[in-house]
Short mmCIF file of C-alpha atoms in Angstrom, two decimals:
data_model
loop_
_atom_site.label_atom_id
_atom_site.label_comp_id
_atom_site.label_asym_id
_atom_site.label_seq_id
_atom_site.Cartn_x
_atom_site.Cartn_y
_atom_site.Cartn_z
CA MET I 1 15.13 1.22 -23.26
CA ALA I 2 12.95 -0.19 -20.51
CA ALA I 3 11.44 2.21 -18.04
CA MET I 4 13.49 2.52 -14.88
CA SER I 5 11.58 1.42 -11.81
CA ARG I 6 11.02 3.88 -9.02
CA ARG I 7 13.27 1.95 -6.64
CA HIS I 8 16.20 1.97 -9.07
CA LEU I 9 15.67 5.66 -9.81
CA ILE I 10 15.78 6.54 -6.11
CA SER I 11 18.95 4.48 -5.58
CA TRP I 12 20.65 6.17 -8.56
CA LEU I 13 19.67 9.63 -7.37
CA PHE I 14 20.94 8.83 -3.87
CA THR I 15 24.26 7.59 -5.27
CA LEU I 16 24.69 10.65 -7.48
CA SER I 17 23.86 13.02 -4.64
CA LEU I 18 26.51 11.38 -2.43
CA LEU I 19 29.13 11.58 -5.18
CA LEU I 20 28.37 15.23 -5.92
CA GLY I 21 28.32 16.02 -2.19
CA GLN I 22 31.73 14.44 -1.67
CA ALA I 23 33.14 16.28 -4.68
CA SER I 24 31.81 19.62 -3.42
CA ALA I 25 33.21 18.94 0.07
CA PHE I 26 36.62 18.17 -1.43
CA ALA I 27 36.52 21.32 -3.57
CA HIS I 28 35.61 23.36 -0.49
CA ALA I 29 38.48 21.82 1.49
CA ILE I 30 40.90 22.71 -1.32
CA GLY I 31 39.67 26.30 -0.99
CA HIS I 32 41.04 26.41 2.57
CA LEU I 33 44.58 25.77 1.31
CA HIS I 34 45.17 29.26 -0.11
CA LYS I 35 48.36 30.83 1.17
CA SER I 36 46.50 33.90 2.40
CA GLU I 37 44.48 31.87 4.91
CA GLY I 38 47.38 29.94 6.39
CA GLY I 39 45.80 26.50 5.92
CA VAL I 40 43.30 26.44 8.76
CA PRO I 41 40.68 29.10 9.47
CA ASP I 42 40.61 30.74 12.90
CA ARG I 43 36.94 29.96 13.41
CA VAL I 44 34.91 26.84 12.69
CA CYS I 45 33.76 26.62 9.09
CA GLU I 46 30.05 25.76 9.01
CA VAL I 47 30.28 24.22 5.54
CA CYS I 48 33.09 21.90 6.65
CA VAL I 49 31.09 20.81 9.69
CA ALA I 50 27.98 20.21 7.59
CA GLN I 51 29.85 18.08 5.06
CA ALA I 52 32.03 16.18 7.55
CA ASN I 53 30.06 12.91 7.41
CA LEU I 54 29.77 12.64 3.62
CA GLY I 55 32.92 10.54 3.30
CA SER I 56 32.28 8.21 6.21
CA ALA I 57 30.36 4.96 6.35
CA PRO I 58 26.94 4.81 7.99
CA PRO I 59 26.90 3.78 11.65
CA PRO I 60 26.56 0.03 12.33
CA ALA I 61 23.40 0.53 14.38
CA PRO I 62 20.88 3.35 14.52
CA LEU I 63 21.36 5.87 17.29
CA CYS I 64 19.17 5.01 20.27
CA LEU I 65 19.13 7.18 23.33
CA PRO I 66 18.82 5.33 26.64
CA GLY I 67 15.53 5.89 28.33
CA ALA I 68 13.87 4.84 31.55
CA ALA I 69 11.96 1.58 31.50
CA ALA I 70 8.19 1.84 31.38
CA VAL I 71 6.54 1.60 34.78
CA HIS I 72 2.95 0.50 35.26
CA LEU I 73 1.10 2.71 37.71
CA ALA I 74 -1.85 1.19 39.54
CA THR I 75 -4.96 3.30 39.17
CA THR I 76 -8.35 3.15 40.81
CA PRO I 77 -11.39 2.88 38.57
CA ILE I 78 -13.51 5.99 38.29
CA SER I 79 -17.26 5.73 37.84
CA ALA I 80 -18.52 6.98 34.50
CA ALA I 81 -21.15 9.37 35.87
CA PRO I 82 -21.15 10.77 39.41
CA THR I 83 -24.42 10.35 41.30
CA PRO I 84 -25.73 13.62 42.77
CA ASP I 85 -26.66 13.72 46.46
CA PHE I 86 -29.50 16.18 45.86
CA HIS I 87 -32.43 15.03 43.72
CA ALA I 88 -34.46 17.99 42.53
CA ARG I 89 -38.17 17.54 41.90
CA PRO I 90 -39.77 19.42 39.05
CA GLN I 91 -42.06 22.22 40.30
CA ALA I 92 -44.80 24.02 38.42
CA ARG I 93 -44.05 27.63 37.54
CA ALA I 94 -47.57 28.85 36.85
CA PRO I 95 -49.25 31.92 38.37
CA PRO I 96 -51.33 31.35 41.53
CA PRO I 97 -54.91 30.26 40.87
CA THR I 98 -56.39 33.32 42.69
CA VAL I 99 -55.24 35.82 40.11
#
């Protein structure tokens, strides 16, 4: 048997995970039909909410949130290095010659 390529392996694993996920969601939904529960739980079932989209088709377009258009702000150029107003001269720090 020829070695399965990585792409085919990933597609098979994805397909199997969807099938098993749908089967587990169906088995969980059957569990809600016990006569002691009355058919529908009083609170929201987190497992049902988590598995709600397993049986549906993917959306036709990816979800894009509307955002504001980009605006160009005019800026003034800043000099790379500021020029100091005070120019210090080096001064000798030796003892006085009379000592």
